[in-house]
Short mmCIF file of C-alpha atoms in Angstrom, two decimals:
data_model
loop_
_atom_site.label_atom_id
_atom_site.label_comp_id
_atom_site.label_asym_id
_atom_site.label_seq_id
_atom_site.Cartn_x
_atom_site.Cartn_y
_atom_site.Cartn_z
CA MET X 1 -0.02 -0.02 -0.09
CA GLU X 2 3.06 2.24 0.17
CA CYS X 3 3.28 4.49 -2.87
CA VAL X 4 6.60 6.11 -4.01
CA PHE X 5 7.06 7.78 -7.41
CA GLY X 6 9.23 10.32 -8.98
CA LEU X 7 10.28 12.19 -12.23
CA VAL X 8 13.01 14.32 -13.94
CA GLY X 9 12.14 17.82 -15.00
CA ASN X 10 14.24 20.21 -17.11
CA ASP X 11 16.84 21.03 -14.35
CA PHE X 12 15.33 19.43 -11.29
CA ALA X 13 13.84 15.99 -10.09
CA ILE X 14 10.89 15.48 -7.88
CA VAL X 15 9.95 12.69 -5.73
CA ALA X 16 6.72 12.00 -3.93
CA ALA X 17 5.89 9.44 -1.20
CA ASP X 18 2.99 8.47 0.89
CA SER X 19 3.35 9.07 4.54
CA SER X 20 1.58 6.31 6.19
CA ALA X 21 3.22 3.92 8.64
CA VAL X 22 1.15 0.88 8.81
CA HIS X 23 1.41 -2.50 10.76
CA SER X 24 -1.06 -5.07 9.54
CA ILE X 25 -4.53 -3.30 9.82
CA LEU X 26 -3.14 -0.37 12.12
CA VAL X 27 -2.13 2.76 11.07
CA HIS X 28 0.67 3.90 13.32
CA LYS X 29 1.03 7.41 11.91
CA SER X 30 0.05 9.23 8.91
CA ASN X 31 2.81 11.84 8.66
CA GLU X 32 5.74 9.56 8.32
CA ASP X 33 8.59 11.19 6.17
CA LYS X 34 10.01 8.52 3.77
CA ILE X 35 12.20 10.76 1.84
CA MET X 36 15.48 11.22 3.40
CA ILE X 37 17.77 13.97 2.37
CA LEU X 38 21.02 12.21 1.66
CA ASP X 39 23.16 14.89 1.39
CA SER X 40 22.91 18.60 0.01
CA HIS X 41 22.01 17.44 -3.40
CA LYS X 42 20.44 14.13 -3.26
CA LEU X 43 17.16 12.65 -2.08
CA ILE X 44 16.50 8.95 -1.25
CA ALA X 45 12.74 7.98 -1.27
CA ALA X 46 12.39 4.54 0.27
CA SER X 47 9.37 2.26 0.67
CA GLY X 48 9.14 -1.11 2.36
CA GLU X 49 9.60 -2.81 5.72
CA SER X 50 9.99 0.28 7.96
CA GLY X 51 12.75 -1.05 10.09
CA ASP X 52 14.87 -2.06 7.02
CA ARG X 53 13.93 1.24 5.33
CA VAL X 54 15.25 3.55 8.19
CA GLN X 55 18.28 1.22 8.95
CA PHE X 56 19.41 1.03 5.29
CA THR X 57 18.83 4.56 4.20
CA GLU X 58 20.70 5.92 7.40
CA TYR X 59 23.49 3.56 6.50
CA VAL X 60 23.76 4.71 3.04
CA GLN X 61 23.69 8.39 4.35
CA LYS X 62 26.41 7.96 6.77
CA ASN X 63 28.57 6.32 4.28
CA VAL X 64 27.94 9.22 1.68
CA ALA X 65 28.95 11.62 4.31
CA LEU X 66 32.01 9.48 5.20
CA TYR X 67 33.02 9.50 1.48
CA GLN X 68 32.69 13.28 1.25
CA PHE X 69 35.12 13.86 4.51
CA ARG X 70 37.66 11.32 3.27
CA ASN X 71 37.81 12.74 -0.34
CA GLY X 72 36.97 16.47 0.07
CA ILE X 73 34.21 16.15 -2.66
CA PRO X 74 30.72 14.72 -2.66
CA LEU X 75 29.82 11.57 -4.40
CA THR X 76 27.83 12.04 -7.74
CA THR X 77 24.30 10.53 -7.92
CA ALA X 78 25.13 7.89 -10.09
CA ALA X 79 27.94 6.86 -7.70
CA ALA X 80 25.73 7.08 -4.73
CA ALA X 81 23.09 4.98 -6.70
CA ASN X 82 25.73 2.21 -7.46
CA PHE X 83 27.05 2.13 -3.95
CA THR X 84 23.51 1.73 -2.77
CA ARG X 85 22.73 -1.13 -5.22
CA GLY X 86 26.02 -2.82 -4.43
CA GLU X 87 25.08 -2.97 -0.65
CA LEU X 88 21.66 -4.45 -1.54
CA ALA X 89 23.19 -6.90 -3.69
CA THR X 90 25.75 -7.93 -1.27
CA ALA X 91 23.05 -8.27 1.35
CA LEU X 92 21.08 -10.45 -0.99
CA ARG X 93 23.63 -13.27 -1.09
CA LYS X 94 25.28 -13.02 2.26
CA ALA X 95 24.12 -15.74 4.78
CA SER X 96 22.62 -14.32 7.94
CA ILE X 97 25.12 -15.54 10.53
CA PHE X 98 23.35 -14.18 13.74
CA VAL X 99 20.11 -16.05 12.78
CA ALA X 100 22.08 -19.00 11.84
CA VAL X 101 23.80 -19.11 15.39
CA ALA X 102 20.54 -18.71 16.91
CA ILE X 103 19.37 -21.86 15.47
CA TYR X 104 22.60 -23.64 16.47
CA ASN X 105 22.11 -22.53 19.94
CA LYS X 106 18.59 -23.68 20.05
CA ALA X 107 19.58 -27.26 18.74
CA LEU X 108 22.41 -27.62 21.40
CA PRO X 109 21.47 -28.73 24.99
CA CYS X 110 23.95 -26.13 26.36
CA PRO X 111 24.13 -23.19 24.05
CA GLY X 112 27.36 -21.22 23.77
CA LEU X 113 29.18 -18.60 21.77
CA TYR X 114 29.75 -20.14 18.43
CA LYS X 115 33.29 -19.67 17.28
CA GLY X 116 33.41 -21.58 13.76
CA GLY X 117 33.37 -20.71 10.19
CA ILE X 118 30.20 -20.14 8.28
CA THR X 119 30.63 -23.27 6.17
CA SER X 120 30.52 -25.82 9.02
CA LEU X 121 27.73 -23.80 10.84
CA LEU X 122 25.71 -23.95 7.76
CA VAL X 123 26.42 -27.63 7.31
CA TYR X 124 25.36 -28.16 10.74
CA CYS X 125 22.12 -26.20 10.18
CA ILE X 126 21.47 -27.92 7.02
CA THR X 127 21.75 -31.38 8.50
CA HIS X 128 19.84 -30.72 11.73
CA ARG X 129 17.32 -28.10 10.70
CA THR X 130 17.20 -28.38 6.86
CA ARG X 131 13.97 -26.37 6.20
CA ASP X 132 15.02 -23.51 8.64
CA ALA X 133 18.40 -23.19 7.20
CA ALA X 134 17.06 -22.84 3.73
CA LEU X 135 14.82 -20.12 4.76
CA LEU X 136 17.50 -18.11 6.53
CA ILE X 137 20.28 -18.28 4.18
CA SER X 138 19.65 -14.93 2.31
CA ASN X 139 18.86 -11.64 4.12
CA PRO X 140 17.80 -9.03 1.71
CA TYR X 141 16.83 -5.51 2.80
CA PHE X 142 13.18 -5.34 1.97
CA VAL X 143 13.33 -1.65 0.70
CA ASN X 144 12.60 -0.22 -2.65
CA ILE X 145 14.45 3.13 -3.40
CA LEU X 146 14.16 6.03 -5.87
CA LEU X 147 17.22 8.03 -5.53
CA ALA X 148 17.05 11.58 -6.95
CA GLY X 149 20.00 13.99 -7.43
CA TYR X 150 21.30 17.06 -9.05
CA ASP X 151 24.91 17.04 -10.20
CA LYS X 152 26.50 20.36 -11.52
CA GLU X 153 28.14 18.59 -14.61
CA THR X 154 25.21 16.35 -15.39
CA GLY X 155 22.05 17.94 -14.15
CA PRO X 156 19.22 16.08 -12.48
CA SER X 157 18.88 12.23 -12.49
CA LEU X 158 16.59 9.64 -11.13
CA PHE X 159 17.58 5.95 -10.35
CA TYR X 160 15.15 3.28 -9.66
CA ILE X 161 16.72 0.63 -7.22
CA ASP X 162 14.58 -2.32 -6.01
CA TYR X 163 15.03 -4.56 -3.04
CA ILE X 164 16.75 -7.28 -5.23
CA ALA X 165 19.32 -4.76 -6.39
CA THR X 166 18.05 -3.83 -9.71
CA LEU X 167 19.39 -0.49 -10.81
CA HIS X 168 18.09 1.55 -13.73
CA LYS X 169 18.36 5.28 -14.56
CA VAL X 170 15.19 6.42 -15.44
CA ASP X 171 13.12 9.57 -16.30
CA LYS X 172 10.00 8.45 -14.23
CA GLY X 173 9.66 5.68 -11.74
CA ALA X 174 7.22 4.27 -9.18
CA PHE X 175 7.10 1.65 -6.55
CA GLY X 176 4.20 -0.05 -4.77
CA TYR X 177 0.42 -0.63 -5.65
CA GLY X 178 0.23 2.92 -6.44
CA SER X 179 2.77 2.44 -9.23
CA TYR X 180 -0.15 0.90 -11.39
CA PHE X 181 -1.90 4.24 -11.28
CA SER X 182 1.05 6.77 -11.12
CA LEU X 183 3.10 5.01 -13.86
CA ALA X 184 0.04 5.03 -16.16
CA MET X 185 -0.68 8.75 -15.57
CA MET X 186 2.97 9.57 -16.04
CA ASP X 187 3.25 7.58 -19.15
CA ARG X 188 0.26 9.56 -20.50
CA HIS X 189 1.26 13.23 -19.39
CA TYR X 190 5.20 13.25 -18.87
CA LYS X 191 7.08 14.96 -21.42
CA SER X 192 10.90 15.71 -20.99
CA GLY X 193 11.96 19.08 -19.75
CA MET X 194 8.94 19.98 -17.91
CA THR X 195 8.87 23.19 -15.40
CA VAL X 196 8.33 22.81 -11.98
CA GLU X 197 4.56 23.78 -12.13
CA GLU X 198 4.04 21.19 -14.90
CA ALA X 199 5.69 18.61 -12.94
CA ILE X 200 3.77 19.31 -9.64
CA ASP X 201 0.65 19.41 -11.68
CA LEU X 202 1.52 15.78 -12.90
CA VAL X 203 2.44 14.53 -9.18
CA ASP X 204 -0.99 16.01 -8.15
CA LYS X 205 -2.87 14.10 -10.92
CA CYS X 206 -1.07 10.92 -9.81
CA ILE X 207 -1.93 11.46 -6.04
CA MET X 208 -5.66 12.03 -7.18
CA GLU X 209 -5.55 8.78 -9.23
CA ILE X 210 -4.11 6.87 -6.39
CA ARG X 211 -6.50 8.30 -3.72
CA SER X 212 -9.68 7.55 -5.86
CA ARG X 213 -8.77 4.34 -7.30
CA LEU X 214 -6.38 2.35 -4.75
CA VAL X 215 -8.51 0.55 -2.36
CA VAL X 216 -6.51 1.46 0.79
CA ALA X 217 -5.15 4.52 -0.57
CA PRO X 218 -2.62 6.47 1.80
CA PRO X 219 -4.25 9.67 2.70
CA ASN X 220 -1.30 11.83 2.92
CA PHE X 221 1.81 12.47 0.63
CA VAL X 222 5.03 14.30 0.98
CA ILE X 223 6.68 15.85 -2.01
CA LYS X 224 10.36 16.72 -2.27
CA ILE X 225 12.42 18.54 -4.96
CA VAL X 226 16.29 18.56 -5.73
CA ASP X 227 17.72 21.14 -7.92
CA LYS X 228 20.80 23.21 -8.17
CA ASP X 229 20.07 24.89 -5.08
CA GLY X 230 19.82 21.86 -3.14
CA ALA X 231 17.37 19.10 -1.91
CA ARG X 232 14.54 20.32 0.17
CA GLU X 233 10.85 19.51 1.02
CA TYR X 234 8.40 21.09 -1.53
CA ALA X 235 5.02 20.29 -0.03
CA TRP X 236 2.73 17.97 1.88
CA ARG X 237 -0.53 16.88 0.35
CA GLU X 238 -2.71 16.09 3.26
CA SER X 239 -6.24 14.83 3.54
CA VAL X 240 -6.07 13.49 7.02
CA LYS X 241 -4.31 15.41 9.71
CA ASP X 242 -2.90 13.60 12.81
CA ALA X 243 -4.05 15.23 15.93
CA ALA X 244 -1.30 17.32 17.64
CA VAL X 245 0.01 15.81 20.76
CA PRO X 246 -0.96 17.86 23.76
CA SER X 247 1.94 19.09 25.74
CA ALA X 248 2.17 17.42 29.26
CA MET O 1 58.26 22.02 -6.52
CA CYS O 2 55.68 20.23 -4.31
CA THR O 3 52.24 21.11 -5.16
CA ASN O 4 51.40 23.72 -2.43
CA ARG O 5 48.20 22.59 -0.89
CA SER O 6 48.44 18.92 -1.55
CA VAL O 7 49.64 18.17 1.94
CA ARG O 8 47.05 19.57 4.47
CA LYS O 9 48.00 19.33 8.32
CA ILE O 10 44.44 20.58 9.03
CA VAL O 11 41.51 18.65 8.10
CA SER O 12 37.85 18.32 9.12
CA LEU O 13 36.55 15.20 10.90
CA ASP O 14 32.94 16.08 10.70
CA ASP O 15 30.86 19.27 10.13
CA HIS O 16 31.83 20.62 13.44
CA ILE O 17 35.07 19.17 14.29
CA ALA O 18 38.45 19.70 12.69
CA LEU O 19 41.89 18.41 13.63
CA ALA O 20 45.47 19.78 13.08
CA CYS O 21 48.33 17.26 13.66
CA ALA O 22 52.11 17.48 14.00
CA GLY O 23 54.23 14.34 13.47
CA LEU O 24 54.42 11.36 11.21
CA LYS O 25 51.90 12.31 8.28
CA ALA O 26 51.36 8.75 7.35
CA ASP O 27 50.28 7.71 10.90
CA ALA O 28 48.03 10.74 10.92
CA ARG O 29 46.05 9.47 7.79
CA VAL O 30 45.41 6.32 9.58
CA LEU O 31 44.17 8.02 12.84
CA ILE O 32 42.20 10.62 10.78
CA ASN O 33 40.39 7.91 8.78
CA ARG O 34 39.37 5.87 11.88
CA ALA O 35 38.13 9.24 13.66
CA ARG O 36 36.10 10.14 10.49
CA ILE O 37 34.59 6.60 10.51
CA GLU O 38 33.88 6.90 14.25
CA CYS O 39 32.13 10.35 13.62
CA GLN O 40 29.61 8.80 11.17
CA SER O 41 29.40 5.54 13.15
CA HIS O 42 28.38 7.64 16.25
CA ARG O 43 25.72 9.47 14.36
CA LEU O 44 24.16 6.37 12.85
CA THR O 45 23.96 4.44 16.30
CA VAL O 46 22.89 7.22 18.34
CA GLU O 47 21.47 9.97 15.98
CA ASP O 48 23.77 12.55 17.42
CA PRO O 49 26.85 14.17 16.29
CA VAL O 50 29.96 13.55 18.45
CA THR O 51 31.13 16.02 21.01
CA VAL O 52 34.74 17.22 20.78
CA GLU O 53 35.52 15.40 24.02
CA TYR O 54 34.18 12.07 22.83
CA ILE O 55 36.05 12.05 19.63
CA THR O 56 39.35 13.32 21.56
CA ARG O 57 38.78 10.52 23.99
CA TYR O 58 38.37 7.97 20.98
CA ILE O 59 41.42 9.25 19.23
CA ALA O 60 43.39 9.18 22.56
CA GLY O 61 42.19 5.61 23.29
CA LEU O 62 43.29 4.40 20.00
CA GLN O 63 46.77 5.99 20.51
CA GLN O 64 46.90 4.48 23.80
CA LYS O 65 46.06 0.99 22.57
CA TYR O 66 49.03 1.08 20.44
CA THR O 67 51.36 1.61 23.45
CA GLN O 68 50.19 -1.66 25.14
CA SER O 69 50.17 -4.30 22.51
CA GLY O 70 52.79 -6.62 21.18
CA GLY O 71 54.44 -6.02 17.78
CA VAL O 72 53.14 -2.50 17.15
CA ARG O 73 54.76 0.91 17.70
CA PRO O 74 52.74 4.05 18.88
CA PHE O 75 51.24 6.60 16.47
CA GLY O 76 53.92 9.13 15.93
CA LEU O 77 51.91 12.38 16.19
CA SER O 78 50.09 14.82 18.52
CA THR O 79 46.96 16.27 17.49
CA LEU O 80 44.98 19.36 18.27
CA ILE O 81 41.15 18.72 18.13
CA VAL O 82 38.93 21.84 17.85
CA GLY O 83 35.16 21.94 17.52
CA PHE O 84 31.83 23.16 18.76
CA ASP O 85 29.47 21.15 21.02
CA PRO O 86 26.50 20.15 18.75
CA TYR O 87 23.98 21.41 21.05
CA THR O 88 25.28 24.14 23.36
CA GLY O 89 27.56 25.53 20.73
CA VAL O 90 30.45 26.13 22.88
CA PRO O 91 33.81 25.79 21.25
CA SER O 92 36.49 23.56 22.69
CA LEU O 93 40.20 22.74 22.08
CA TYR O 94 41.89 19.45 23.10
CA GLN O 95 45.24 18.07 22.71
CA THR O 96 46.38 14.25 22.54
CA ASP O 97 49.78 12.85 22.21
CA PRO O 98 51.39 9.52 21.37
CA SER O 99 50.96 8.18 24.84
CA GLY O 100 47.43 8.48 24.68
CA THR O 101 46.81 11.35 27.23
CA PHE O 102 44.45 14.16 26.39
CA SER O 103 43.48 17.42 27.91
CA ALA O 104 41.48 20.65 27.26
CA TRP O 105 43.27 23.97 26.56
CA LYS O 106 42.32 27.49 25.97
CA ALA O 107 45.14 28.04 23.61
CA ASN O 108 48.08 25.44 22.83
CA ALA O 109 50.79 24.56 20.38
CA THR O 110 52.33 21.37 19.30
CA GLY O 111 55.24 20.00 17.27
CA ARG O 112 58.57 21.67 16.71
CA ASN O 113 59.33 24.67 18.72
CA SER O 114 56.02 24.36 20.49
CA ASN O 115 57.44 25.45 23.77
CA SER O 116 58.27 28.89 22.60
CA MET O 117 54.92 29.28 21.08
CA ARG O 118 53.09 28.07 24.21
CA GLU O 119 55.05 30.54 26.11
CA PHE O 120 53.98 33.35 23.76
CA LEU O 121 50.46 32.37 23.98
CA GLU O 122 50.60 32.29 27.83
CA LYS O 123 51.83 35.75 27.60
CA ASN O 124 49.48 37.03 25.06
CA TYR O 125 46.42 34.98 25.23
CA LYS O 126 43.07 36.92 25.52
CA GLU O 127 39.77 35.65 24.76
CA THR O 128 38.99 37.30 21.46
CA SER O 129 37.03 36.37 18.32
CA GLY O 130 37.14 36.73 14.67
CA HIS O 131 40.01 38.44 13.09
CA ASP O 132 41.90 39.11 16.45
CA THR O 133 41.99 35.43 17.23
CA ILE O 134 43.49 34.62 13.67
CA LYS O 135 46.08 37.34 14.25
CA LEU O 136 47.18 36.06 17.67
CA ALA O 137 47.51 32.56 16.11
CA ILE O 138 49.70 33.77 13.28
CA ARG O 139 51.71 35.99 15.59
CA ALA O 140 52.43 32.92 17.68
CA LEU O 141 53.49 31.05 14.51
CA LEU O 142 55.60 33.81 13.29
CA GLU O 143 57.96 33.42 16.45
CA VAL O 144 59.15 30.13 15.03
CA VAL O 145 58.32 30.11 11.34
CA GLU O 146 59.76 32.10 8.45
CA SER O 147 57.14 34.63 7.57
CA GLY O 148 55.10 34.23 4.53
CA GLY O 149 51.75 32.57 3.35
CA LYS O 150 53.84 30.00 1.62
CA ASN O 151 55.00 28.55 4.84
CA ILE O 152 51.74 28.87 6.91
CA GLU O 153 48.69 26.85 6.81
CA VAL O 154 45.60 28.72 8.72
CA ALA O 155 42.04 27.30 8.88
CA THR O 156 39.07 28.58 11.06
CA ILE O 157 36.07 26.56 12.08
CA THR O 158 32.57 28.28 12.88
CA LYS O 159 29.45 26.91 13.93
CA GLU O 160 27.67 28.18 10.66
CA HIS O 161 30.23 27.34 7.94
CA GLY O 162 32.34 24.55 9.35
CA LEU O 163 36.12 24.38 8.46
CA ARG O 164 37.46 27.12 6.06
CA GLN O 165 40.97 27.19 4.99
CA LEU O 166 42.42 30.70 4.48
CA GLU O 167 43.87 31.55 1.10
CA GLU O 168 47.51 32.22 0.90
CA SER O 169 46.61 36.04 -0.28
CA GLU O 170 44.54 36.35 3.17
CA ILE O 171 47.48 35.06 5.19
CA ASP O 172 49.84 37.30 3.50
CA ALA O 173 47.54 40.27 4.21
CA ILE O 174 47.39 39.44 7.99
CA VAL O 175 51.05 38.84 8.13
CA ALA O 176 51.62 42.22 6.57
CA GLU O 177 49.33 43.82 9.14
CA ILE O 178 51.31 42.11 12.04
CA GLU O 179 54.66 43.24 10.72
CA ALA O 180 53.30 46.65 10.34
CA GLU O 181 52.16 46.77 13.85
CA LYS O 182 55.54 45.40 14.96
CA ALA O 183 57.35 48.06 12.97
CA ALA O 184 54.92 50.86 14.66
CA ALA O 185 55.61 49.42 18.01
CA GLU O 186 59.56 49.45 17.57
CA ALA O 187 59.21 53.12 16.15
CA ALA O 188 57.09 54.02 19.21
CA LYS O 189 59.89 52.60 21.53
CA LYS O 190 62.59 54.64 19.88
CA ALA O 191 60.69 57.96 19.52
CA PRO O 192 60.06 59.05 23.13
CA ALA O 193 63.84 58.12 23.65
CA ALA O 194 64.91 60.48 20.98
CA PRO O 195 63.77 63.76 22.41
CA LYS O 196 65.91 62.68 25.68
CA GLU O 197 69.02 62.31 23.43
CA THR O 198 68.97 65.63 21.83
#
């Protein structure tokens, strides 16, 4: 039910994300900001498991900052996108050691700190708990990302990165059930080199479509923009306001 | 022939923390890299920027570890760490040395001829800000270094703009100002004596 979509304009890129935080049938909050400002000129709009989303995007943000301190210059958007995809790809095929150890400890009469290599551990898991071991071998981050950025040399760009480490440079992209509607609207109305007003108009058209046609449509959206002046929040589109928490 | 600004002794560790070092530059690279990682790691785990004291304690701890293990040698450098507390905005200055001790200072110098510079600072330190502080620092340096922007590296760190390295031309301008003041002071000393002589 999470909707994230974005597009590239004449010298800016814009991303919109819904702002509902949901657990099963309960809405925790409807003003959750899912678009993180990665650095001065990059935005990362993420959808998926909220724990993974926050963990992974903060990890990418800190590594991007570290690169800048080490090298004195910021990463390009393409480089940041490739780094992000690389981390997702690595996590995809790396066995989850912690979880495997938990299984190992459960199987032993007296659990202890395991000090072996991953191969023998997995062999043990496989011989004693075949089904569990197979389920826990891979540990992908369940996060879908649209990374938007502006580089002085190459202008605005948008990257589509899904949770199994697909990377595409795109002019428009979308994730979630909302993508069925927003992608269709964008395919119909998008043209390259749009102005901010035209792009916002298209974003609003997509939001209206999602709100009216998606069965459990998220009520509120946040829109952020990145251009030569940097990455910043552009607007909220709210149809349900969270009640303000009264001060103690 | 060495490309002038390719070897920097003053680097930033985070948006609000900077480090200057004296000693083995190769060891400095390793230490600075570890400190930069720790700054980001701290932000990631506790969602808070480091305080100056925290990162100083971390660097000093690292330096100490290498004095108590087998098969390693200590880091051959002393560092001066400056920065602002991320919440109170209060500036601090800390120094670490190869033994791993650290302490906070109002003004300090490290490296070759640091004793004479420290003496100068003890005599002339006043809590100033902006241009006056830069002048004081350069006056201290000029005690032991051949004057000229080519031999001096100066950087300032402010809460709003982080670390800024001064251009050679700016440094030369301040050096000229200081020399002019010195010359005026010399002239003033000689002038009152002259009427007495004649």
